[in-house]
PDB file of C-alpha atoms and ligand atoms in Angstrom:
ATOM      1  CA  MET A 253     -33.799  78.433 -31.933  1.00 35.00           C
ATOM      2  CA  SER A 254     -32.431  75.405 -30.140  1.00 36.00           C
ATOM      3  CA  VAL A 255     -31.465  75.423 -26.489  1.00 40.00           C
ATOM      4  CA  ALA A 256     -27.828  75.122 -27.485  1.00 44.00           C
ATOM      5  CA  THR A 257     -28.000  78.177 -29.753  1.00 50.00           C
ATOM      6  CA  SER A 258     -29.420  80.355 -26.999  1.00 63.00           C
ATOM      7  CA  LYS A 259     -26.297  79.813 -24.894  1.00 87.00           C
ATOM      8  CA  ILE A 260     -23.814  80.689 -27.641  1.00 94.00           C
ATOM      9  CA  VAL A 261     -22.093  84.026 -26.988  1.00 94.00           C
ATOM     10  CA  LEU A 262     -21.597  86.119 -30.143  1.00 97.00           C
ATOM     11  CA  LYS A 263     -18.427  88.219 -30.068  1.00 97.00           C
ATOM     12  CA  SER A 264     -18.114  91.915 -30.932  1.00 97.00           C
ATOM     13  CA  PRO A 265     -15.487  93.086 -33.453  1.00 97.00           C
ATOM     14  CA  ARG A 266     -13.400  94.272 -30.487  1.00 98.00           C
ATOM     15  CA  GLU A 267     -13.543  90.836 -28.880  1.00 98.00           C
ATOM     16  CA  ILE A 268     -12.629  89.148 -32.163  1.00 98.00           C
ATOM     17  CA  GLU A 269      -9.657  91.502 -32.403  1.00 98.00           C
ATOM     18  CA  LEU A 270      -8.489  90.230 -28.998  1.00 98.00           C
ATOM     19  CA  MET A 271      -9.051  86.627 -30.069  1.00 98.00           C
ATOM     20  CA  ARG A 272      -7.020  87.293 -33.224  1.00 98.00           C
ATOM     21  CA  ALA A 273      -4.116  88.364 -30.988  1.00 98.00           C
ATOM     22  CA  ALA A 274      -4.421  85.245 -28.797  1.00 98.00           C
ATOM     23  CA  GLY A 275      -4.744  83.079 -31.904  1.00 98.00           C
ATOM     24  CA  GLY A 276      -1.707  84.703 -33.508  1.00 98.00           C
ATOM     25  CA  LEU A 277       0.350  83.778 -30.468  1.00 98.00           C
ATOM     26  CA  VAL A 278      -0.864  80.165 -30.677  1.00 98.00           C
ATOM     27  CA  ALA A 279       0.131  80.071 -34.364  1.00 98.00           C
ATOM     28  CA  SER A 280       3.591  81.448 -33.658  1.00 98.00           C
ATOM     29  CA  VAL A 281       4.197  78.910 -30.854  1.00 98.00           C
ATOM     30  CA  HIS A 282       3.148  76.129 -33.247  1.00 98.00           C
ATOM     31  CA  ARG A 283       5.659  77.384 -35.819  1.00 98.00           C
ATOM     32  CA  GLU A 284       8.470  77.307 -33.246  1.00 98.00           C
ATOM     33  CA  ILE A 285       7.547  73.850 -31.975  1.00 98.00           C
ATOM     34  CA  ALA A 286       7.458  72.487 -35.521  1.00 98.00           C
ATOM     35  CA  GLN A 287      11.216  73.157 -35.653  1.00 98.00           C
ATOM     36  CA  LEU A 288      11.650  70.475 -32.969  1.00 98.00           C
ATOM     37  CA  ALA A 289       9.768  67.856 -34.997  1.00 98.00           C
ATOM     38  CA  LYS A 290      12.754  65.608 -35.679  1.00 98.00           C
ATOM     39  CA  PRO A 291      14.119  62.310 -34.413  1.00 98.00           C
ATOM     40  CA  GLY A 292      15.633  62.599 -30.935  1.00 98.00           C
ATOM     41  CA  SER A 293      13.504  65.540 -29.814  1.00 98.00           C
ATOM     42  CA  THR A 294      11.190  64.992 -26.865  1.00 98.00           C
ATOM     43  CA  THR A 295       7.709  66.259 -26.208  1.00 98.00           C
ATOM     44  CA  ALA A 296       9.012  67.567 -22.862  1.00 98.00           C
ATOM     45  CA  GLU A 297      11.346  69.885 -24.839  1.00 98.00           C
ATOM     46  CA  MET A 298       8.426  71.011 -26.978  1.00 98.00           C
ATOM     47  CA  ASN A 299       6.386  71.712 -23.850  1.00 98.00           C
ATOM     48  CA  GLU A 300       9.199  73.674 -22.244  1.00 98.00           C
ATOM     49  CA  LEU A 301       9.662  75.844 -25.343  1.00 98.00           C
ATOM     50  CA  ALA A 302       5.920  76.471 -25.619  1.00 98.00           C
ATOM     51  CA  GLY A 303       5.631  77.457 -21.963  1.00 98.00           C
ATOM     52  CA  GLN A 304       8.504  79.896 -22.300  1.00 98.00           C
ATOM     53  CA  LEU A 305       7.110  81.510 -25.466  1.00 98.00           C
ATOM     54  CA  ILE A 306       3.611  81.793 -23.999  1.00 98.00           C
ATOM     55  CA  ARG A 307       4.815  83.424 -20.803  1.00 98.00           C
ATOM     56  CA  ASP A 308       7.273  85.699 -22.630  1.00 98.00           C
ATOM     57  CA  ALA A 309       4.277  87.025 -24.584  1.00 98.00           C
ATOM     58  CA  GLY A 310       2.458  87.847 -21.342  1.00 98.00           C
ATOM     59  CA  ALA A 311      -0.089  85.074 -21.869  1.00 98.00           C
ATOM     60  CA  THR A 312      -1.224  82.083 -19.808  1.00 98.00           C
ATOM     61  CA  PRO A 313      -1.141  78.447 -20.976  1.00 98.00           C
ATOM     62  CA  LEU A 314      -4.726  77.195 -20.904  1.00 98.00           C
ATOM     63  CA  PHE A 315      -4.166  73.509 -20.305  1.00 97.00           C
ATOM     64  CA  LEU A 316      -1.768  73.701 -17.340  1.00 98.00           C
ATOM     65  CA  GLY A 317      -3.661  72.812 -14.159  1.00 97.00           C
ATOM     66  CA  VAL A 318      -6.937  71.945 -15.905  1.00 97.00           C
ATOM     67  CA  ARG A 319      -9.019  69.675 -13.714  1.00 95.00           C
ATOM     68  CA  ASN A 320     -10.895  66.745 -15.143  1.00 90.00           C
ATOM     69  CA  PRO A 321     -13.102  64.987 -12.618  1.00 90.00           C
ATOM     70  CA  GLN A 322     -12.119  61.599 -14.056  1.00 90.00           C
ATOM     71  CA  ALA A 323      -8.361  62.218 -13.878  1.00 94.00           C
ATOM     72  CA  ARG A 324      -6.028  61.512 -10.997  1.00 94.00           C
ATOM     73  CA  PHE A 325      -4.302  64.918 -11.096  1.00 97.00           C
ATOM     74  CA  PRO A 326      -4.645  68.297 -12.858  1.00 97.00           C
ATOM     75  CA  PHE A 327      -3.109  68.444 -16.350  1.00 98.00           C
ATOM     76  CA  PRO A 328       0.619  68.936 -15.677  1.00 98.00           C
ATOM     77  CA  ALA A 329       1.839  70.661 -18.881  1.00 98.00           C
ATOM     78  CA  CYS A 330       1.368  73.694 -21.134  1.00 98.00           C
ATOM     79  CA  VAL A 331       0.670  71.669 -24.280  1.00 98.00           C
ATOM     80  CA  CYS A 332      -0.911  68.316 -25.015  1.00 98.00           C
ATOM     81  CA  ALA A 333       1.448  66.023 -26.935  1.00 98.00           C
ATOM     82  CA  SER A 334      -0.118  62.816 -28.253  1.00 98.00           C
ATOM     83  CA  VAL A 335       2.195  60.342 -30.022  1.00 98.00           C
ATOM     84  CA  ASN A 336       1.152  57.732 -32.650  1.00 98.00           C
ATOM     85  CA  ASP A 337      -1.872  55.834 -31.230  1.00 98.00           C
ATOM     86  CA  GLU A 338      -2.510  58.620 -28.711  1.00 98.00           C
ATOM     87  CA  VAL A 339      -5.386  60.801 -29.915  1.00 98.00           C
ATOM     88  CA  VAL A 340      -5.587  63.761 -27.528  1.00 98.00           C
ATOM     89  CA  HIS A 341      -4.574  64.932 -24.030  1.00 98.00           C
ATOM     90  CA  GLY A 342      -1.170  63.230 -24.083  1.00 98.00           C
ATOM     91  CA  ILE A 343       1.234  64.379 -21.365  1.00 98.00           C
ATOM     92  CA  PRO A 344       4.654  65.545 -22.626  1.00 98.00           C
ATOM     93  CA  ASP A 345       7.540  63.333 -21.501  1.00 98.00           C
ATOM     94  CA  ASP A 346      11.202  62.473 -22.081  1.00 98.00           C
ATOM     95  CA  ARG A 347      10.767  59.636 -24.612  1.00 97.00           C
ATOM     96  CA  PRO A 348      12.822  60.563 -27.691  1.00 98.00           C
ATOM     97  CA  LEU A 349      10.671  60.796 -30.822  1.00 98.00           C
ATOM     98  CA  ARG A 350      11.706  58.385 -33.577  1.00 98.00           C
ATOM     99  CA  GLU A 351      11.787  58.601 -37.353  1.00 98.00           C
ATOM    100  CA  GLY A 352       8.322  57.742 -38.635  1.00 98.00           C
ATOM    101  CA  ASP A 353       6.433  58.798 -35.479  1.00 98.00           C
ATOM    102  CA  VAL A 354       3.692  61.412 -35.475  1.00 98.00           C
ATOM    103  CA  VAL A 355       2.968  63.788 -32.604  1.00 98.00           C
ATOM    104  CA  SER A 356      -0.208  65.813 -32.219  1.00 98.00           C
ATOM    105  CA  ILE A 357       0.507  69.083 -30.445  1.00 98.00           C
ATOM    106  CA  ASP A 358      -2.437  71.022 -28.994  1.00 98.00           C
ATOM    107  CA  ILE A 359      -1.777  74.549 -27.725  1.00 98.00           C
ATOM    108  CA  GLY A 360      -4.140  76.886 -25.898  1.00 98.00           C
ATOM    109  CA  VAL A 361      -3.428  80.349 -24.478  1.00 98.00           C
ATOM    110  CA  ARG A 362      -5.287  83.185 -22.817  1.00 98.00           C
ATOM    111  CA  LEU A 363      -3.981  86.648 -23.749  1.00 98.00           C
ATOM    112  CA  ASN A 364      -5.642  89.835 -22.453  1.00 98.00           C
ATOM    113  CA  GLY A 365      -8.639  87.819 -21.318  1.00 98.00           C
ATOM    114  CA  TYR A 366      -9.329  85.923 -24.559  1.00 98.00           C
ATOM    115  CA  CYS A 367      -8.425  82.418 -25.653  1.00 98.00           C
ATOM    116  CA  GLY A 368      -6.859  80.830 -28.712  1.00 98.00           C
ATOM    117  CA  ASP A 369      -6.645  77.074 -29.283  1.00 98.00           C
ATOM    118  CA  ALA A 370      -5.138  75.113 -32.190  1.00 98.00           C
ATOM    119  CA  ALA A 371      -3.664  71.684 -32.825  1.00 98.00           C
ATOM    120  CA  ARG A 372      -1.650  70.058 -35.564  1.00 98.00           C
ATOM    121  CA  THR A 373      -0.043  66.685 -36.081  1.00 98.00           C
ATOM    122  CA  LEU A 374       3.652  66.766 -36.910  1.00 98.00           C
ATOM    123  CA  ALA A 375       5.510  64.038 -38.805  1.00 98.00           C
ATOM    124  CA  ILE A 376       8.882  63.069 -37.338  1.00 98.00           C
ATOM    125  CA  GLY A 377      11.165  62.624 -40.328  1.00 97.00           C
ATOM    126  CA  SER A 378       9.559  60.604 -43.092  1.00 97.00           C
ATOM    127  CA  VAL A 379       6.423  58.643 -42.247  1.00 98.00           C
ATOM    128  CA  SER A 380       4.767  55.747 -44.059  1.00 98.00           C
ATOM    129  CA  SER A 381       2.466  56.616 -46.942  1.00 98.00           C
ATOM    130  CA  ARG A 382      -0.560  55.424 -44.947  1.00 98.00           C
ATOM    131  CA  VAL A 383       0.345  57.722 -42.053  1.00 98.00           C
ATOM    132  CA  GLN A 384       0.938  60.615 -44.459  1.00 98.00           C
ATOM    133  CA  ARG A 385      -2.565  60.013 -45.854  1.00 98.00           C
ATOM    134  CA  LEU A 386      -3.894  60.098 -42.270  1.00 98.00           C
ATOM    135  CA  LEU A 387      -2.317  63.522 -41.737  1.00 98.00           C
ATOM    136  CA  ASP A 388      -3.506  64.799 -45.124  1.00 98.00           C
ATOM    137  CA  VAL A 389      -7.106  63.678 -44.676  1.00 98.00           C
ATOM    138  CA  THR A 390      -7.350  65.130 -41.163  1.00 98.00           C
ATOM    139  CA  ARG A 391      -6.053  68.485 -42.372  1.00 98.00           C
ATOM    140  CA  GLU A 392      -8.435  68.234 -45.326  1.00 98.00           C
ATOM    141  CA  ALA A 393     -11.414  67.650 -42.991  1.00 98.00           C
ATOM    142  CA  LEU A 394     -10.543  70.902 -41.213  1.00 98.00           C
ATOM    143  CA  ASP A 395     -10.179  72.638 -44.594  1.00 98.00           C
ATOM    144  CA  VAL A 396     -13.644  71.372 -45.578  1.00 98.00           C
ATOM    145  CA  ALA A 397     -15.078  73.054 -42.466  1.00 98.00           C
ATOM    146  CA  ILE A 398     -13.228  76.304 -43.222  1.00 98.00           C
ATOM    147  CA  GLU A 399     -14.571  76.315 -46.796  1.00 98.00           C
ATOM    148  CA  GLU A 400     -18.121  75.336 -45.936  1.00 98.00           C
ATOM    149  CA  MET A 401     -18.816  77.429 -42.811  1.00 98.00           C
ATOM    150  CA  ARG A 402     -20.892  80.548 -43.418  1.00 98.00           C
ATOM    151  CA  PRO A 403     -23.801  82.361 -41.759  1.00 98.00           C
ATOM    152  CA  GLN A 404     -27.189  80.625 -41.811  1.00 94.00           C
ATOM    153  CA  ARG A 405     -25.613  77.247 -42.504  1.00 97.00           C
ATOM    154  CA  ARG A 406     -26.391  74.588 -39.908  1.00 98.00           C
ATOM    155  CA  TRP A 407     -23.408  72.940 -38.233  1.00 98.00           C
ATOM    156  CA  SER A 408     -24.812  69.483 -39.097  1.00 98.00           C
ATOM    157  CA  GLU A 409     -24.319  70.235 -42.819  1.00 98.00           C
ATOM    158  CA  VAL A 410     -20.657  71.105 -42.263  1.00 98.00           C
ATOM    159  CA  ALA A 411     -20.068  68.148 -39.924  1.00 98.00           C
ATOM    160  CA  THR A 412     -21.611  65.744 -42.454  1.00 98.00           C
ATOM    161  CA  LEU A 413     -19.192  66.968 -45.139  1.00 98.00           C
ATOM    162  CA  MET A 414     -16.217  66.623 -42.770  1.00 98.00           C
ATOM    163  CA  GLN A 415     -17.268  63.085 -41.852  1.00 98.00           C
ATOM    164  CA  ARG A 416     -17.746  62.142 -45.517  1.00 98.00           C
ATOM    165  CA  CYS A 417     -14.285  63.529 -46.388  1.00 98.00           C
ATOM    166  CA  VAL A 418     -12.706  61.206 -43.810  1.00 98.00           C
ATOM    167  CA  GLU A 419     -14.820  58.069 -44.119  1.00 98.00           C
ATOM    168  CA  ARG A 420     -14.812  57.880 -47.924  1.00 98.00           C
ATOM    169  CA  ARG A 421     -11.037  57.343 -47.663  1.00 97.00           C
ATOM    170  CA  GLY A 422     -11.471  54.577 -45.117  1.00 98.00           C
ATOM    171  CA  PHE A 423     -10.402  56.505 -42.004  1.00 98.00           C
ATOM    172  CA  GLY A 424     -12.381  56.938 -38.775  1.00 98.00           C
ATOM    173  CA  VAL A 425     -13.855  60.051 -37.085  1.00 98.00           C
ATOM    174  CA  VAL A 426     -13.535  60.105 -33.289  1.00 98.00           C
ATOM    175  CA  ARG A 427     -16.932  60.641 -31.629  1.00 97.00           C
ATOM    176  CA  GLU A 428     -16.098  61.003 -27.937  1.00 96.00           C
ATOM    177  CA  PHE A 429     -14.188  64.281 -28.291  1.00 97.00           C
ATOM    178  CA  VAL A 430     -15.498  67.261 -30.238  1.00 98.00           C
ATOM    179  CA  GLY A 431     -14.791  70.917 -30.916  1.00 98.00           C
ATOM    180  CA  HIS A 432     -16.249  73.745 -28.877  1.00 98.00           C
ATOM    181  CA  GLY A 433     -17.126  77.393 -28.661  1.00 98.00           C
ATOM    182  CA  ILE A 434     -14.194  79.536 -27.494  1.00 98.00           C
ATOM    183  CA  GLY A 435     -13.814  83.086 -26.193  1.00 98.00           C
ATOM    184  CA  VAL A 436     -13.301  84.307 -22.648  1.00 97.00           C
ATOM    185  CA  GLU A 437     -13.306  80.611 -21.736  1.00 97.00           C
ATOM    186  CA  MET A 438     -11.461  77.816 -23.513  1.00 96.00           C
ATOM    187  CA  HIS A 439     -14.657  75.752 -23.630  1.00 96.00           C
ATOM    188  CA  GLU A 440     -17.884  77.616 -24.350  1.00 97.00           C
ATOM    189  CA  GLU A 441     -21.139  76.521 -25.947  1.00 96.00           C
ATOM    190  CA  PRO A 442     -21.807  74.961 -28.383  1.00 97.00           C
ATOM    191  CA  LYS A 443     -20.327  71.492 -28.785  1.00 97.00           C
ATOM    192  CA  VAL A 444     -18.913  71.163 -32.323  1.00 98.00           C
ATOM    193  CA  PRO A 445     -18.839  67.501 -33.408  1.00 98.00           C
ATOM    194  CA  ASN A 446     -16.914  66.316 -36.469  1.00 98.00           C
ATOM    195  CA  TYR A 447     -19.713  63.930 -37.529  1.00 97.00           C
ATOM    196  CA  PHE A 448     -23.474  63.973 -37.516  1.00 97.00           C
ATOM    197  CA  ASP A 449     -26.139  61.463 -36.605  1.00 95.00           C
ATOM    198  CA  ARG A 450     -29.750  61.575 -35.441  1.00 92.00           C
ATOM    199  CA  ALA A 451     -28.774  61.743 -31.781  1.00 92.00           C
ATOM    200  CA  LEU A 452     -27.130  65.135 -32.450  1.00 94.00           C
ATOM    201  CA  ARG A 453     -30.222  66.746 -34.040  1.00 93.00           C
ATOM    202  CA  LYS A 454     -31.310  68.450 -30.827  1.00 93.00           C
ATOM    203  CA  SER A 455     -27.938  70.108 -30.310  1.00 94.00           C
ATOM    204  CA  ASP A 456     -27.543  71.252 -33.927  1.00 97.00           C
ATOM    205  CA  PHE A 457     -27.150  75.022 -34.380  1.00 97.00           C
ATOM    206  CA  GLU A 458     -27.092  77.700 -37.041  1.00 97.00           C
ATOM    207  CA  LEU A 459     -23.841  79.536 -37.774  1.00 98.00           C
ATOM    208  CA  LEU A 460     -24.052  83.289 -37.188  1.00 97.00           C
ATOM    209  CA  PRO A 461     -21.552  86.150 -37.626  1.00 98.00           C
ATOM    210  CA  GLY A 462     -19.592  86.662 -34.410  1.00 98.00           C
ATOM    211  CA  MET A 463     -19.618  82.994 -33.418  1.00 98.00           C
ATOM    212  CA  THR A 464     -16.149  81.790 -32.471  1.00 98.00           C
ATOM    213  CA  LEU A 465     -15.589  78.046 -32.637  1.00 98.00           C
ATOM    214  CA  ALA A 466     -12.627  75.694 -32.214  1.00 98.00           C
ATOM    215  CA  VAL A 467     -13.083  73.076 -34.942  1.00 98.00           C
ATOM    216  CA  GLU A 468     -10.905  70.025 -34.390  1.00 98.00           C
ATOM    217  CA  PRO A 469     -11.250  66.813 -36.386  1.00 98.00           C
ATOM    218  CA  MET A 470      -9.621  63.783 -34.738  1.00 98.00           C
ATOM    219  CA  VAL A 471      -9.105  60.979 -37.254  1.00 98.00           C
ATOM    220  CA  THR A 472      -7.940  57.364 -36.910  1.00 98.00           C
ATOM    221  CA  VAL A 473      -6.380  54.895 -39.343  1.00 98.00           C
ATOM    222  CA  GLY A 474      -8.507  52.112 -37.883  1.00 97.00           C
ATOM    223  CA  ARG A 475     -11.700  52.123 -35.858  1.00 98.00           C
ATOM    224  CA  PRO A 476     -12.614  55.443 -34.216  1.00 98.00           C
ATOM    225  CA  ASP A 477     -13.248  54.051 -30.715  1.00 98.00           C
ATOM    226  CA  VAL A 478     -11.035  55.453 -27.963  1.00 98.00           C
ATOM    227  CA  GLU A 479     -10.169  54.731 -24.340  1.00 98.00           C
ATOM    228  CA  PHE A 480      -7.847  56.054 -21.660  1.00 97.00           C
ATOM    229  CA  LYS A 481      -4.290  54.803 -22.053  1.00 96.00           C
ATOM    230  CA  ASN A 482      -3.621  54.272 -18.357  1.00 92.00           C
ATOM    231  CA  ALA A 483      -4.787  54.895 -14.847  1.00 88.00           C
ATOM    232  CA  ASP A 484      -4.068  58.642 -14.832  1.00 90.00           C
ATOM    233  CA  ARG A 485      -7.090  59.009 -17.134  1.00 96.00           C
ATOM    234  CA  TRP A 486      -5.623  61.811 -19.240  1.00 97.00           C
ATOM    235  CA  THR A 487      -4.047  60.330 -22.371  1.00 97.00           C
ATOM    236  CA  VAL A 488      -6.675  59.119 -24.839  1.00 98.00           C
ATOM    237  CA  VAL A 489      -5.653  56.297 -27.238  1.00 98.00           C
ATOM    238  CA  THR A 490      -7.452  54.378 -29.960  1.00 98.00           C
ATOM    239  CA  LYS A 491      -8.888  51.093 -28.690  1.00 98.00           C
ATOM    240  CA  ASP A 492      -7.358  49.205 -31.623  1.00 98.00           C
ATOM    241  CA  ARG A 493      -4.063  51.107 -31.182  1.00 98.00           C
ATOM    242  CA  SER A 494      -4.193  52.395 -34.750  1.00 98.00           C
ATOM    243  CA  TRP A 495      -2.582  55.791 -35.195  1.00 98.00           C
ATOM    244  CA  ALA A 496      -4.485  59.068 -34.996  1.00 98.00           C
ATOM    245  CA  ALA A 497      -4.163  62.685 -36.111  1.00 98.00           C
ATOM    246  CA  HIS A 498      -5.678  65.954 -34.877  1.00 98.00           C
ATOM    247  CA  PHE A 499      -5.893  69.341 -36.589  1.00 98.00           C
ATOM    248  CA  GLU A 500      -7.642  72.312 -34.994  1.00 98.00           C
ATOM    249  CA  HIS A 501      -8.144  76.005 -35.659  1.00 98.00           C
ATOM    250  CA  SER A 502     -10.040  78.650 -33.714  1.00 98.00           C
ATOM    251  CA  LEU A 503     -12.397  80.232 -36.255  1.00 98.00           C
ATOM    252  CA  ALA A 504     -14.649  83.306 -36.272  1.00 98.00           C
ATOM    253  CA  VAL A 505     -17.779  83.243 -38.430  1.00 98.00           C
ATOM    254  CA  THR A 506     -17.846  86.425 -40.552  1.00 98.00           C
ATOM    255  CA  GLU A 507     -20.570  87.929 -42.779  1.00 97.00           C
ATOM    256  CA  ASN A 508     -19.667  85.610 -45.654  1.00 95.00           C
ATOM    257  CA  GLY A 509     -17.464  82.789 -44.318  1.00 97.00           C
ATOM    258  CA  VAL A 510     -14.889  82.333 -41.592  1.00 98.00           C
ATOM    259  CA  GLU A 511     -11.686  83.969 -40.450  1.00 98.00           C
ATOM    260  CA  ILE A 512      -8.941  81.651 -39.151  1.00 98.00           C
ATOM    261  CA  LEU A 513      -7.914  83.187 -35.812  1.00 98.00           C
ATOM    262  CA  THR A 514      -5.008  80.767 -35.294  1.00 98.00           C
ATOM    263  CA  GLY A 515      -3.732  80.883 -38.884  1.00 93.00           C
ATOM    264  CA  ASP A 516      -0.173  81.475 -40.040  1.00 71.00           C
TER     265      ASP A 516
HETATM  266 MG1  LIG B  79      -7.174  72.477 -28.724  1.00 82.45          MG
END
């Protein structure tokens, strides 16, 4: 057993039940926000709607007030909204979305002590065929993980298949940001990368029933390297300013596969 595995908290059926409730709320907020995915909407409007729905359900938005030692201020919104070349951790604002844009919305909540976390990239009106392929392949990489995860499988096997799915089509897999264990805390052990290389061998782990993981491929049209967009050190953009997409589900490993906790 690796060091990483020993720190992974397996959840009881009762805990997974609570995570299913938190995840169901995340899914329903995503459905509502998707209605705003049209030209002229703003990510600030999406954030406001999400905050209202989360609080109306008696839950807490996970990202609001998160501290990042590198950043100038705590995260100021309920959702992350990352537009076009922004990859993750975008701050919602009043810029109207335009036909052909994409916006990655990441939503996390805590409900009755347990967390749910999911992201999806929304197309604003009709997008170019290349951008549509970006969205499709990112979603497909997450689907590969959902199909391939099962007890006794090592994460590296799943991550290798996700990476292959993306790279064989000429897209890039972001390395600097990865998925994570989830439960009582938004970020628990282990780290869940969307690629595999030799440097990750020591932190590889075996999937076991009761593990709850947020799997979240971040994919780029161009090179996968990222940097902070500006001095606030929150919004992450691609270095080459190519566009990016992000799909995420919170998943529970079952006896023979996975259950999607944030599914529709
Ligand atoms: Mg997330």
